[in-house]
Short mmCIF file of C-alpha atoms in Angstrom, two decimals:
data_model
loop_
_atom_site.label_atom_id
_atom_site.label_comp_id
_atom_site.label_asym_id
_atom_site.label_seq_id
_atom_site.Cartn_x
_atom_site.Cartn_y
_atom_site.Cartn_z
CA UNK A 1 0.00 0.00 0.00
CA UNK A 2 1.37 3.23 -1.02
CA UNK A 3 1.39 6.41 0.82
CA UNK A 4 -0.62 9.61 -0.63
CA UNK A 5 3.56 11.03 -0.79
CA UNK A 6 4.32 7.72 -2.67
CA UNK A 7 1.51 8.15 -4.57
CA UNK A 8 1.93 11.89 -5.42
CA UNK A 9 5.83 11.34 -6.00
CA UNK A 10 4.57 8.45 -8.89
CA UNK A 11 2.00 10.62 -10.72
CA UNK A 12 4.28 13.73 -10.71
CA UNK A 13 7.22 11.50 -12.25
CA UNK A 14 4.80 9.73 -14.67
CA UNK A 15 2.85 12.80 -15.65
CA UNK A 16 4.86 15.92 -14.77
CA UNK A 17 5.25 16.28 -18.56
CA UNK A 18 2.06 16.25 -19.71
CA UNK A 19 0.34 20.23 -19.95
CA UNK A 20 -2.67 19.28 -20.57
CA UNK A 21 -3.34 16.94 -17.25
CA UNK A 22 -4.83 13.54 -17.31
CA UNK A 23 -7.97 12.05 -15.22
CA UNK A 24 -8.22 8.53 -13.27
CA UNK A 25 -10.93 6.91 -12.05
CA UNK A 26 -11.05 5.40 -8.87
CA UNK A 27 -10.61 1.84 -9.65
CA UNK A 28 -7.33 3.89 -11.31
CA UNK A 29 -6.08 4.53 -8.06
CA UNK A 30 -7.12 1.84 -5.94
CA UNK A 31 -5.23 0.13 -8.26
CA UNK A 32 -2.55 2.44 -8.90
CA UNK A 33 -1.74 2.26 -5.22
CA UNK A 34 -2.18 -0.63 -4.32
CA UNK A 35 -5.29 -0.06 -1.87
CA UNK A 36 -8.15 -1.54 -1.38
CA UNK A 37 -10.35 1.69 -0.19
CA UNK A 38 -9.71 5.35 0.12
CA UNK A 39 -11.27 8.44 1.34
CA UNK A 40 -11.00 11.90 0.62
CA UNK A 41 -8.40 12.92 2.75
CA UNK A 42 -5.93 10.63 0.81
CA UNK A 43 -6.99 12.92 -1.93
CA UNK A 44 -6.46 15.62 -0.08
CA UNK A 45 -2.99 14.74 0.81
CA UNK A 46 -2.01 13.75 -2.87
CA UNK A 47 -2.97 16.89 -4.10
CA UNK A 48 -1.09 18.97 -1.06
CA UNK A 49 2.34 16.83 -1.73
CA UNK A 50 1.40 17.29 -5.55
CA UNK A 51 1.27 21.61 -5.31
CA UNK A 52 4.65 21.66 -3.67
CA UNK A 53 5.52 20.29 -7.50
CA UNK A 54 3.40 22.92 -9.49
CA UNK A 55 0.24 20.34 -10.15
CA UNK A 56 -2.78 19.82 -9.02
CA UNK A 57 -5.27 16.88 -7.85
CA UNK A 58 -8.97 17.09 -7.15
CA UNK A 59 -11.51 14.74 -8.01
CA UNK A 60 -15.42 15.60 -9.28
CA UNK A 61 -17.88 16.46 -7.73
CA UNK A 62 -19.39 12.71 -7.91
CA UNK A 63 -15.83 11.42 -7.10
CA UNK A 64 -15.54 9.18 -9.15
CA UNK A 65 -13.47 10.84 -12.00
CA UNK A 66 -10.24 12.83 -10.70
CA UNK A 67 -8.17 15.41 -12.50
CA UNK A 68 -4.58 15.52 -12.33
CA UNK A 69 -3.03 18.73 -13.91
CA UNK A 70 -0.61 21.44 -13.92
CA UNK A 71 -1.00 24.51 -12.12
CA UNK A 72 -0.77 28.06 -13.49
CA UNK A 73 2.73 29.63 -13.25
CA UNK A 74 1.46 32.83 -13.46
CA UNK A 75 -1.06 34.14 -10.57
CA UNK A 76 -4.09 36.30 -11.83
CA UNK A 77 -2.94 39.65 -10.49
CA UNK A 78 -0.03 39.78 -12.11
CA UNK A 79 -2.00 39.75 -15.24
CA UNK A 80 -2.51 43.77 -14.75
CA UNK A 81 -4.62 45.09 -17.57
CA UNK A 82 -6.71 41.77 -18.08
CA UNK A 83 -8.17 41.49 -14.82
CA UNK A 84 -8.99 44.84 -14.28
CA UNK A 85 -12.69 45.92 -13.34
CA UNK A 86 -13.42 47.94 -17.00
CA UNK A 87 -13.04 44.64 -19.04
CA UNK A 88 -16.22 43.18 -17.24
CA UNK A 89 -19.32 43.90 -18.67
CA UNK A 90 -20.94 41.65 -16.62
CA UNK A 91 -19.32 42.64 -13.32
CA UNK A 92 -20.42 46.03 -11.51
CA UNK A 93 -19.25 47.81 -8.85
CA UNK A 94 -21.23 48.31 -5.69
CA UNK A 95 -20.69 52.22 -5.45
CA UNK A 96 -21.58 52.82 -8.72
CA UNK A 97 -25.36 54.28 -9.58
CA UNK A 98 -27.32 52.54 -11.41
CA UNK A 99 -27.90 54.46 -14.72
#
């Protein structure tokens, strides 16, 4: 049985080179690792040990899919101009009268 840190150390070796992320299913992983059950705070603990190497790992919302992908290298403020209030039309400001 491997460890969620075992188990993140595998997937970032076997997919660290793969942009656009992959998905498993959970017979995937049981099998993967070698367990016979898991629970959502192995997941959680993958996906910690997996952002301390720039990815990613959360499953769907019916858990039975989970997505295994690269995180951004760039964080959203540093975008300037793209992010700033003007270039949503669909986004208004609280203090601003309604015309």
């Amino acid at each position: 049985m491997k460890s969620a840190k075992e188990f993140a150390v595998w997937l970032h070796e076997r997919f660290k080179n793969v942009p656009e992320g992959v998905y498993l299913t959970r017979d995937d992983i049981t099998t993967l690792s070698n367990r016979q059950h898991f629970n959502q705070e192995f997941v959680t603990d993958i996906h910690y040990e997996l952002t301390l190497k720039g990815m990613g790992f959360v499953s769907g919302a019916s858990r039975d899919k989970f997505y295994l992908f690269q995180l951004p290298t760039l964080h959203w403020q540093q975008q300037d101009k793209h992010y700033q209030e003007d270039t949503f039309h669909n986004v208004h400001s609280i203090n601003k009268k309604q015309a």
